[in-house]
Amino acid sequence: KGDKGSNVLAVAATRWDANVLAMQEMLHQLMDILKMFFPGGNVVTNALALSTNSALKADALRGKPAMVQSILEEAMDFGYPQVTQAESLCELVLDTPSLEGKTVSALDALLRRRKKEGAEDHKTGAPTLDVTGAVPWRKAGIVYKKNEVYLDAIERVSALVGSDGELISGRVNGSIQMKVYLSGMPECKIGLNEKFMMEAESGYQNAASSAMEGRPTNVAQKACRSQVALDYIKFHQAVKLQNYESDHQVHFVPPDGEFELLSYTVSDSRNFTLPFTVTSWYKSLGRTRGELNVKIKADFPSSLVAFQVITWIPLPKSTVKVSMQATGGKTKSKYVDLANNQTHWKLSELRGGKEHKFKAIIEMMAGTELGGTSSGEVWEKKVPPLKLTFQVPMFTSTGLRIRFLKVHERSNYQPVKWVRYLTCAGDDYEVRVKH
């Protein structure tokens, strides 16, 4: 199934026992390819433009059935995966005149960014060599006017927090997304403060852990720990695993354009911290009135600022009026959504170390349930949890940071490097309400 909001399903059938994980991975790559070729964005734009709905829609596929069929024919032969790189598929599927339309997608922008001389010098037989070569995910002869590398470390935090602000359960799903606009055939090397990597460089000496901390040079490094423990690391096929096992550094020849270098999961709550402390409680003011309070505090350095911190607050089905007030942020009456039994409190910005409070007076209809209890009393016994959404740039909950990013190419050019960090809420970041 596609991302949230997508109505496209990818299904595979087999006549005999097959590698289920390989089939699932192929389906995931197929969905990513379709998002690259059709309107709706791609993996990187979904991660960075969180407020934009860039899910893959069936209408986009119905509009170009010939292109969908061409992609399927090139991506696999007789059920075996062949070409799963968007760049290689672009040479085999797309025609250059089709890129001259008014709508510029991520794939169009990538192709237009290159120098025309590099494209003209490329021979007609190059697509076949790109697919069958030693580096099928990157073709030779790429030339850019300006060599740049963008690296984004993105973490999505999912948590269930108790009414006292303590973490009950949670996990962090992280990934490193890259945009590479480099000429030639560069080799990249990235160092992380991942636990095994740091231990390898320190000679597996416990006493060396304090010496490895060093002095952070930027805000993101100051906000994180010296070492982090990552679970279930998944690398892009361009990563040389034998080098990672020897020196625990990520060596790779990057694909051209946008791609996900690696993804990881941290499931042990001791290995990550929540960016906020949120407490909430509900107090009954009678049979038809109640008071719900929320307190939120930013638990990261004051030099950092969180954006779009929104607390989604549940309401009883019998609610007729809600009066809200807060020490910061917006509590407009239009935020009350009685149809969906919820309201929200929006903080456009929240600086680290700051604390804000919210209070809502809820008025309900004078109705009774079975047993003679009012609807307010029934709701008080099982108040649904709050939900939280947020974005915290230059901060990671696990403490992950990029220690270095090196690029080497035969022409010895010096590329421009950009590194960013982002922590945001996952699909289920909930806070229980005390009552």
Tab-separated table of C-alpha atoms in Angstrom:
chain	number	residue	atom	x	y	z
A	1	LYS	CA	0.000	0.000	0.000
A	2	GLY	CA	1.163	3.536	-0.739
A	3	ASP	CA	1.774	6.373	1.697
A	4	LYS	CA	-0.968	7.862	3.834
A	5	GLY	CA	-3.606	9.354	1.555
A	6	SER	CA	-2.711	7.156	-1.407
A	7	ASN	CA	-5.377	5.073	-3.140
A	8	VAL	CA	-2.963	2.904	-5.143
A	9	LEU	CA	-2.150	-0.693	-4.246
A	10	ALA	CA	0.762	-2.718	-5.628
A	11	VAL	CA	0.151	-6.500	-5.715
A	12	ALA	CA	2.421	-9.367	-6.748
A	13	ALA	CA	1.448	-12.992	-7.417
A	14	THR	CA	3.663	-16.065	-7.698
A	15	ARG	CA	3.137	-19.681	-8.789
A	16	TRP	CA	5.771	-21.137	-6.501
A	17	ASP	CA	7.607	-20.393	-3.269
A	18	ALA	CA	9.478	-17.117	-3.626
A	19	ASN	CA	11.423	-14.716	-1.462
A	20	VAL	CA	8.643	-12.720	0.153
A	21	LEU	CA	10.957	-9.978	1.392
A	22	ALA	CA	12.392	-9.505	-2.108
A	23	MET	CA	8.883	-9.234	-3.543
A	24	GLN	CA	7.882	-6.701	-0.898
A	25	GLU	CA	11.013	-4.630	-1.526
A	26	MET	CA	10.304	-4.646	-5.258
A	27	LEU	CA	6.767	-3.401	-4.674
A	28	HIS	CA	8.034	-0.601	-2.441
A	29	GLN	CA	10.560	0.471	-5.077
A	30	LEU	CA	7.865	0.339	-7.736
A	31	MET	CA	5.677	2.714	-5.720
A	32	ASP	CA	8.625	5.093	-5.275
A	33	ILE	CA	9.311	5.006	-9.020
A	34	LEU	CA	5.695	5.827	-9.843
A	35	LYS	CA	5.814	8.811	-7.482
A	36	MET	CA	8.894	10.066	-9.311
A	37	PHE	CA	7.303	9.843	-12.749
A	38	PHE	CA	3.844	11.123	-11.875
A	39	PRO	CA	2.652	14.258	-10.059
A	40	GLY	CA	2.569	14.011	-6.315
A	41	GLY	CA	6.217	14.322	-5.297
A	42	ASN	CA	8.735	11.763	-4.082
A	43	VAL	CA	10.246	10.394	-0.909
A	44	VAL	CA	12.349	13.457	-0.122
A	45	THR	CA	9.618	16.048	-0.773
A	46	ASN	CA	7.217	14.044	1.394
A	47	ALA	CA	9.712	14.092	4.234
A	48	LEU	CA	10.582	17.799	4.052
A	49	ALA	CA	7.232	19.288	2.979
A	50	LEU	CA	5.207	17.652	5.721
A	51	SER	CA	2.137	19.821	5.252
A	52	THR	CA	1.832	18.958	1.546
A	53	ASN	CA	-0.287	16.009	0.489
A	54	SER	CA	1.979	14.335	-2.046
A	55	ALA	CA	0.455	10.865	-2.019
A	56	LEU	CA	0.249	8.831	-5.217
A	57	LYS	CA	-3.245	8.991	-6.745
A	58	ALA	CA	-4.891	6.501	-9.097
A	59	ASP	CA	-6.130	9.287	-11.389
A	60	ALA	CA	-2.538	10.219	-12.200
A	61	LEU	CA	-1.866	6.643	-13.362
A	62	ARG	CA	-5.074	6.406	-15.390
A	63	GLY	CA	-4.078	9.517	-17.309
A	64	LYS	CA	-0.906	7.890	-18.705
A	65	PRO	CA	-1.463	4.129	-19.036
A	66	ALA	CA	1.203	3.773	-21.743
A	67	MET	CA	3.896	5.183	-19.447
A	68	VAL	CA	2.820	2.906	-16.596
A	69	GLN	CA	3.087	-0.101	-18.895
A	70	SER	CA	6.516	1.018	-20.122
A	71	ILE	CA	7.773	1.372	-16.554
A	72	LEU	CA	6.538	-2.106	-15.645
A	73	GLU	CA	8.145	-3.617	-18.752
A	74	GLU	CA	11.528	-2.048	-18.026
A	75	ALA	CA	11.444	-2.571	-14.259
A	76	MET	CA	11.118	-6.340	-14.511
A	77	ASP	CA	11.404	-9.157	-17.036
A	78	PHE	CA	9.471	-12.400	-16.545
A	79	GLY	CA	8.912	-11.444	-12.910
A	80	TYR	CA	12.579	-10.747	-12.145
A	81	PRO	CA	13.559	-7.191	-11.076
A	82	GLN	CA	15.806	-5.511	-13.635
A	83	VAL	CA	15.836	-1.706	-13.581
A	84	THR	CA	14.606	-0.006	-10.409
A	85	GLN	CA	16.519	3.281	-10.660
A	86	ALA	CA	14.527	6.312	-11.764
A	87	GLU	CA	17.512	7.730	-13.640
A	88	SER	CA	17.990	4.601	-15.769
A	89	LEU	CA	14.257	4.302	-16.364
A	90	CYS	CA	14.181	7.929	-17.470
A	91	GLU	CA	16.564	7.136	-20.324
A	92	LEU	CA	14.539	4.081	-21.342
A	93	VAL	CA	11.011	5.432	-20.914
A	94	LEU	CA	10.899	9.222	-21.187
A	95	ASP	CA	11.348	11.259	-24.364
A	96	THR	CA	13.233	14.534	-24.070
A	97	PRO	CA	10.462	16.674	-25.724
A	98	SER	CA	8.001	15.565	-23.045
A	99	LEU	CA	10.011	17.470	-20.444
A	100	GLU	CA	9.236	20.837	-22.009
A	101	GLY	CA	5.793	21.196	-20.457
A	102	LYS	CA	4.725	23.807	-17.966
A	103	THR	CA	4.612	21.436	-14.997
A	104	VAL	CA	8.093	20.773	-13.627
A	105	SER	CA	8.325	17.718	-11.399
A	106	ALA	CA	11.315	16.613	-9.322
A	107	LEU	CA	12.508	14.401	-12.165
A	108	ASP	CA	12.167	17.212	-14.717
A	109	ALA	CA	14.095	19.595	-12.498
A	110	LEU	CA	16.906	17.077	-12.162
A	111	LEU	CA	17.299	16.652	-15.907
A	112	ARG	CA	17.088	20.381	-16.635
A	113	ARG	CA	19.692	21.140	-13.972
A	114	ARG	CA	22.452	19.413	-15.909
A	115	LYS	CA	24.573	21.046	-18.556
A	116	LYS	CA	23.284	20.452	-22.061
A	117	GLU	CA	26.784	19.566	-23.222
A	118	GLY	CA	26.833	16.550	-20.924
A	119	ALA	CA	23.568	15.282	-22.326
A	120	GLU	CA	24.645	15.810	-25.957
A	121	ASP	CA	27.924	14.000	-25.473
A	122	HIS	CA	26.130	10.981	-24.084
A	123	LYS	CA	25.953	8.244	-26.680
A	124	THR	CA	22.781	6.559	-27.765
A	125	GLY	CA	23.893	3.187	-26.445
A	126	ALA	CA	24.561	4.559	-22.963
A	127	PRO	CA	21.246	3.455	-21.376
A	128	THR	CA	22.135	-0.196	-21.941
A	129	LEU	CA	25.608	0.345	-20.483
A	130	ASP	CA	24.116	2.128	-17.476
A	131	VAL	CA	21.873	-0.828	-16.695
A	132	THR	CA	24.480	-3.548	-17.223
A	133	GLY	CA	27.514	-1.658	-15.896
A	134	ALA	CA	29.266	-2.014	-12.543
A	135	VAL	CA	27.358	1.004	-11.196
A	136	PRO	CA	23.854	0.654	-12.682
A	137	TRP	CA	22.394	3.382	-10.450
A	138	ARG	CA	24.610	6.091	-11.938
A	139	LYS	CA	25.617	6.741	-15.530
A	140	ALA	CA	28.886	8.238	-16.696
A	141	GLY	CA	29.299	11.644	-18.296
A	142	ILE	CA	27.116	13.668	-15.925
A	143	VAL	CA	28.107	17.326	-15.785
A	144	TYR	CA	26.696	20.061	-13.548
A	145	LYS	CA	27.373	23.775	-13.590
A	146	LYS	CA	27.478	23.781	-9.787
A	147	ASN	CA	28.341	20.687	-7.736
A	148	GLU	CA	26.181	20.402	-4.633
A	149	VAL	CA	25.260	17.771	-2.044
A	150	TYR	CA	22.211	18.065	0.227
A	151	LEU	CA	21.915	15.683	3.195
A	152	ASP	CA	18.860	15.563	5.453
A	153	ALA	CA	18.687	13.464	8.614
A	154	ILE	CA	14.978	13.038	9.338
A	155	GLU	CA	13.446	11.310	12.356
A	156	ARG	CA	9.775	10.574	13.000
A	157	VAL	CA	8.907	10.009	16.650
A	158	SER	CA	5.943	7.839	17.633
A	159	ALA	CA	5.112	7.644	21.329
A	160	LEU	CA	2.465	6.902	23.915
A	161	VAL	CA	2.932	9.277	26.829
A	162	GLY	CA	1.243	8.989	30.206
A	163	SER	CA	-0.757	11.795	31.790
A	164	ASP	CA	2.250	12.620	33.990
A	165	GLY	CA	4.476	13.206	30.952
A	166	GLU	CA	6.433	9.942	31.276
A	167	LEU	CA	7.027	7.818	28.189
A	168	ILE	CA	5.122	4.520	28.201
A	169	SER	CA	6.193	3.187	24.816
A	170	GLY	CA	7.615	4.597	21.645
A	171	ARG	CA	9.946	4.291	18.707
A	172	VAL	CA	11.862	6.439	16.252
A	173	ASN	CA	11.897	5.811	12.494
A	174	GLY	CA	14.764	7.694	10.934
A	175	SER	CA	16.280	8.077	7.505
A	176	ILE	CA	19.035	9.959	5.726
A	177	GLN	CA	17.800	11.524	2.502
A	178	MET	CA	20.195	12.942	-0.055
A	179	LYS	CA	20.073	15.167	-3.119
A	180	VAL	CA	23.231	14.759	-5.159
A	181	TYR	CA	24.118	17.063	-8.035
A	182	LEU	CA	27.723	16.045	-8.711
A	183	SER	CA	29.650	15.740	-11.962
A	184	GLY	CA	31.519	12.629	-13.031
A	185	MET	CA	31.708	9.489	-10.900
A	186	PRO	CA	32.293	10.712	-7.324
A	187	GLU	CA	32.919	8.568	-4.263
A	188	CYS	CA	31.345	9.734	-1.015
A	189	LYS	CA	32.160	8.828	2.558
A	190	ILE	CA	29.978	9.650	5.559
A	191	GLY	CA	30.756	9.230	9.244
A	192	LEU	CA	28.009	8.945	11.856
A	193	ASN	CA	28.162	8.902	15.637
A	194	GLU	CA	26.558	5.471	15.499
A	195	LYS	CA	27.593	3.336	18.482
A	196	PHE	CA	29.450	0.568	16.659
A	197	MET	CA	31.277	3.075	14.477
A	198	MET	CA	32.460	5.101	17.453
A	199	GLU	CA	33.579	1.977	19.312
A	200	ALA	CA	35.522	0.802	16.268
A	201	GLU	CA	37.399	4.082	16.003
A	202	SER	CA	38.166	4.098	19.729
A	203	GLY	CA	39.569	0.579	19.657
A	204	TYR	CA	36.603	-0.873	21.556
A	205	GLN	CA	37.848	0.732	24.767
A	206	ASN	CA	35.234	1.735	27.274
A	207	ALA	CA	37.495	4.384	28.749
A	208	ALA	CA	37.693	6.133	25.402
A	209	SER	CA	34.008	6.968	25.291
A	210	SER	CA	34.484	10.236	27.168
A	211	ALA	CA	37.348	11.233	24.884
A	212	MET	CA	35.181	10.641	21.812
A	213	GLU	CA	32.650	13.251	22.883
A	214	GLY	CA	34.820	16.136	21.732
A	215	ARG	CA	33.504	19.661	21.417
A	216	PRO	CA	30.394	20.086	19.268
A	217	THR	CA	30.726	22.784	16.643
A	218	ASN	CA	27.090	23.459	15.778
A	219	VAL	CA	23.670	23.546	17.347
A	220	ALA	CA	22.662	20.073	16.212
A	221	GLN	CA	25.798	18.517	17.672
A	222	LYS	CA	25.356	20.307	20.984
A	223	ALA	CA	21.810	18.927	21.251
A	224	CYS	CA	22.797	15.287	20.895
A	225	ARG	CA	24.783	12.634	22.727
A	226	SER	CA	28.212	11.396	21.733
A	227	GLN	CA	26.998	7.957	20.655
A	228	VAL	CA	23.685	6.565	19.467
A	229	ALA	CA	22.492	2.982	19.132
A	230	LEU	CA	20.571	2.293	15.918
A	231	ASP	CA	18.471	-0.815	15.212
A	232	TYR	CA	17.525	-2.416	11.908
A	233	ILE	CA	19.708	-0.315	9.633
A	234	LYS	CA	18.776	-0.614	5.955
A	235	PHE	CA	21.241	0.701	3.363
A	236	HIS	CA	20.820	1.762	-0.230
A	237	GLN	CA	22.276	-0.697	-2.719
A	238	ALA	CA	25.026	1.813	-3.552
A	239	VAL	CA	26.574	1.424	-0.070
A	240	LYS	CA	29.632	-0.823	0.106
A	241	LEU	CA	28.779	-3.092	2.992
A	242	GLN	CA	32.248	-4.614	3.244
A	243	ASN	CA	33.711	-1.172	3.968
A	244	TYR	CA	31.078	-0.482	6.578
A	245	GLU	CA	31.881	-3.745	8.339
A	246	SER	CA	35.607	-2.939	8.383
A	247	ASP	CA	35.776	0.755	9.321
A	248	HIS	CA	32.063	1.479	10.058
A	249	GLN	CA	31.962	4.354	7.624
A	250	VAL	CA	29.385	4.646	4.845
A	251	HIS	CA	31.183	4.440	1.469
A	252	PHE	CA	29.139	4.753	-1.725
A	253	VAL	CA	28.977	6.045	-5.274
A	254	PRO	CA	25.794	8.120	-5.090
A	255	PRO	CA	22.939	7.921	-7.591
A	256	ASP	CA	22.180	11.124	-9.432
A	257	GLY	CA	19.383	13.174	-7.919
A	258	GLU	CA	17.284	12.289	-4.887
A	259	PHE	CA	17.463	9.010	-2.971
A	260	GLU	CA	17.346	7.507	0.512
A	261	LEU	CA	20.824	6.539	1.677
A	262	LEU	CA	19.750	4.561	4.735
A	263	SER	CA	16.900	4.082	7.169
A	264	TYR	CA	16.876	2.882	10.751
A	265	THR	CA	14.636	2.222	13.721
A	266	VAL	CA	15.228	2.832	17.430
A	267	SER	CA	12.738	0.940	19.576
A	268	ASP	CA	14.427	1.115	22.995
A	269	SER	CA	13.089	4.149	24.855
A	270	ARG	CA	16.425	4.484	26.669
A	271	ASN	CA	18.127	5.359	23.388
A	272	PHE	CA	16.051	8.416	22.474
A	273	THR	CA	14.456	11.414	24.155
A	274	LEU	CA	11.176	13.168	23.485
A	275	PRO	CA	11.419	16.807	22.394
A	276	PHE	CA	8.473	17.840	24.590
A	277	THR	CA	7.051	17.130	28.028
A	278	VAL	CA	3.265	17.183	27.784
A	279	THR	CA	0.882	16.724	30.718
A	280	SER	CA	-2.898	16.864	30.580
A	281	TRP	CA	-5.794	16.474	32.976
A	282	TYR	CA	-9.589	16.730	32.861
A	283	LYS	CA	-11.828	18.009	35.659
A	284	SER	CA	-15.608	17.819	35.751
A	285	LEU	CA	-17.441	21.052	36.587
A	286	GLY	CA	-20.882	19.483	36.771
A	287	ARG	CA	-23.115	17.243	34.701
A	288	THR	CA	-22.803	19.395	31.550
A	289	ARG	CA	-19.496	21.231	31.959
A	290	GLY	CA	-15.884	20.166	32.124
A	291	GLU	CA	-12.389	21.651	32.086
A	292	LEU	CA	-9.446	20.210	30.140
A	293	ASN	CA	-5.916	21.498	30.795
A	294	VAL	CA	-2.734	20.928	28.821
A	295	LYS	CA	0.827	21.947	29.674
A	296	ILE	CA	3.663	21.622	27.175
A	297	LYS	CA	7.368	22.292	27.698
A	298	ALA	CA	10.128	22.188	25.088
A	299	ASP	CA	12.955	19.932	26.289
A	300	PHE	CA	15.661	21.022	23.873
A	301	PRO	CA	18.253	23.852	23.921
A	302	SER	CA	17.017	27.427	23.822
A	303	SER	CA	18.956	28.012	20.597
A	304	LEU	CA	16.487	25.731	18.768
A	305	VAL	CA	12.908	26.542	17.766
A	306	ALA	CA	10.078	24.104	17.034
A	307	PHE	CA	7.523	24.993	14.377
A	308	GLN	CA	3.868	24.084	13.854
A	309	VAL	CA	3.399	22.513	17.297
A	310	ILE	CA	-0.267	21.510	17.193
A	311	THR	CA	-2.100	19.726	20.007
A	312	TRP	CA	-5.249	17.931	18.877
A	313	ILE	CA	-7.743	17.801	21.755
A	314	PRO	CA	-10.736	15.397	21.808
A	315	LEU	CA	-14.242	16.563	22.650
A	316	PRO	CA	-17.357	14.696	23.816
A	317	LYS	CA	-19.979	13.930	21.180
A	318	SER	CA	-22.510	16.046	23.075
A	319	THR	CA	-20.339	19.196	23.032
A	320	VAL	CA	-22.197	22.394	22.122
A	321	LYS	CA	-19.639	25.074	23.021
A	322	VAL	CA	-15.910	25.298	23.778
A	323	SER	CA	-14.156	28.282	25.358
A	324	MET	CA	-10.361	28.192	25.025
A	325	GLN	CA	-7.505	30.241	26.400
A	326	ALA	CA	-3.725	29.755	26.436
A	327	THR	CA	-0.536	31.514	27.514
A	328	GLY	CA	0.779	31.307	23.946
A	329	GLY	CA	-0.215	30.294	20.472
A	330	LYS	CA	-3.583	30.480	18.784
A	331	THR	CA	-6.938	29.297	20.172
A	332	LYS	CA	-9.389	30.556	17.557
A	333	SER	CA	-13.036	29.555	17.648
A	334	LYS	CA	-12.765	28.225	14.098
A	335	TYR	CA	-10.401	25.529	15.384
A	336	VAL	CA	-13.356	23.836	17.121
A	337	ASP	CA	-14.564	20.976	14.917
A	338	LEU	CA	-17.744	19.591	16.469
A	339	ALA	CA	-18.369	17.324	13.467
A	340	ASN	CA	-15.175	15.380	14.219
A	341	ASN	CA	-15.373	15.898	18.003
A	342	GLN	CA	-12.059	17.696	18.316
A	343	THR	CA	-10.333	21.059	18.579
A	344	HIS	CA	-6.696	22.057	18.449
A	345	TRP	CA	-4.210	24.447	19.961
A	346	LYS	CA	-1.580	25.796	17.569
A	347	LEU	CA	1.860	27.121	18.472
A	348	SER	CA	3.503	28.470	15.330
A	349	GLU	CA	6.849	28.669	17.134
A	350	LEU	CA	8.074	27.237	20.427
A	351	ARG	CA	11.607	28.017	21.594
A	352	GLY	CA	13.544	25.464	23.592
A	353	GLY	CA	13.050	25.615	27.357
A	354	LYS	CA	9.770	27.536	27.093
A	355	GLU	CA	6.520	26.339	28.655
A	356	HIS	CA	2.921	27.147	27.747
A	357	LYS	CA	-0.449	26.204	29.212
A	358	PHE	CA	-3.850	25.667	27.634
A	359	LYS	CA	-7.329	25.480	29.153
A	360	ALA	CA	-10.640	24.615	27.530
A	361	ILE	CA	-14.090	24.899	29.146
A	362	ILE	CA	-16.366	22.342	27.499
A	363	GLU	CA	-20.142	22.718	27.627
A	364	MET	CA	-22.281	19.686	26.762
A	365	MET	CA	-25.913	18.900	26.141
A	366	ALA	CA	-27.972	17.875	29.154
A	367	GLY	CA	-28.523	14.269	28.111
A	368	THR	CA	-28.421	11.000	30.033
A	369	GLU	CA	-27.126	7.563	29.185
A	370	LEU	CA	-28.344	4.168	30.339
A	371	GLY	CA	-28.137	3.911	34.107
A	372	GLY	CA	-28.984	7.560	34.702
A	373	THR	CA	-25.468	8.952	34.196
A	374	SER	CA	-24.907	12.070	32.125
A	375	SER	CA	-22.965	12.004	28.868
A	376	GLY	CA	-20.272	14.153	30.484
A	377	GLU	CA	-19.755	11.639	33.279
A	378	VAL	CA	-19.502	8.804	30.784
A	379	TRP	CA	-16.889	10.668	28.698
A	380	GLU	CA	-14.911	11.534	31.834
A	381	LYS	CA	-14.341	7.850	32.576
A	382	LYS	CA	-12.727	7.190	29.172
A	383	VAL	CA	-11.221	10.423	27.876
A	384	PRO	CA	-9.403	9.777	24.564
A	385	PRO	CA	-5.705	10.716	24.383
A	386	LEU	CA	-4.376	13.927	22.892
A	387	LYS	CA	-2.431	13.888	19.652
A	388	LEU	CA	0.620	15.997	18.933
A	389	THR	CA	2.235	17.106	15.661
A	390	PHE	CA	5.401	19.171	15.386
A	391	GLN	CA	8.609	19.910	13.481
A	392	VAL	CA	11.932	20.606	15.199
A	393	PRO	CA	14.727	21.565	12.761
A	394	MET	CA	18.386	20.944	13.672
A	395	PHE	CA	17.427	18.405	16.367
A	396	THR	CA	17.361	14.617	16.504
A	397	SER	CA	15.686	12.585	19.248
A	398	THR	CA	18.246	9.789	19.012
A	399	GLY	CA	21.205	12.172	19.020
A	400	LEU	CA	22.297	11.124	15.534
A	401	ARG	CA	24.655	13.542	13.805
A	402	ILE	CA	26.801	13.616	10.704
A	403	ARG	CA	30.437	13.704	11.804
A	404	PHE	CA	31.822	14.254	8.322
A	405	LEU	CA	30.858	14.154	4.647
A	406	LYS	CA	33.685	13.724	2.153
A	407	VAL	CA	33.443	13.727	-1.640
A	408	HIS	CA	36.286	12.606	-3.909
A	409	GLU	CA	36.307	12.780	-7.692
A	410	ARG	CA	39.148	12.568	-10.209
A	411	SER	CA	38.782	16.208	-11.248
A	412	ASN	CA	39.246	17.263	-7.571
A	413	TYR	CA	36.412	19.804	-7.546
A	414	GLN	CA	35.142	21.106	-4.217
A	415	PRO	CA	31.359	20.647	-3.949
A	416	VAL	CA	29.047	22.712	-1.783
A	417	LYS	CA	27.721	20.583	1.110
A	418	TRP	CA	24.501	21.159	3.013
A	419	VAL	CA	23.507	19.140	6.112
A	420	ARG	CA	20.191	19.536	7.881
A	421	TYR	CA	18.380	17.755	10.714
A	422	LEU	CA	14.651	17.442	11.326
A	423	THR	CA	12.565	15.725	13.986
A	424	CYS	CA	8.808	15.500	13.518
A	425	ALA	CA	5.882	13.574	14.954
A	426	GLY	CA	5.025	10.142	13.630
A	427	ASP	CA	1.556	8.860	12.850
A	428	ASP	CA	0.775	8.045	16.487
A	429	TYR	CA	2.195	10.533	18.979
A	430	GLU	CA	-0.403	10.432	21.766
A	431	VAL	CA	-0.666	11.740	25.311
A	432	ARG	CA	-3.067	10.271	27.830
A	433	VAL	CA	-5.372	12.550	29.842
A	434	LYS	CA	-5.579	12.273	33.613
A	435	HIS	CA	-9.121	12.213	34.992
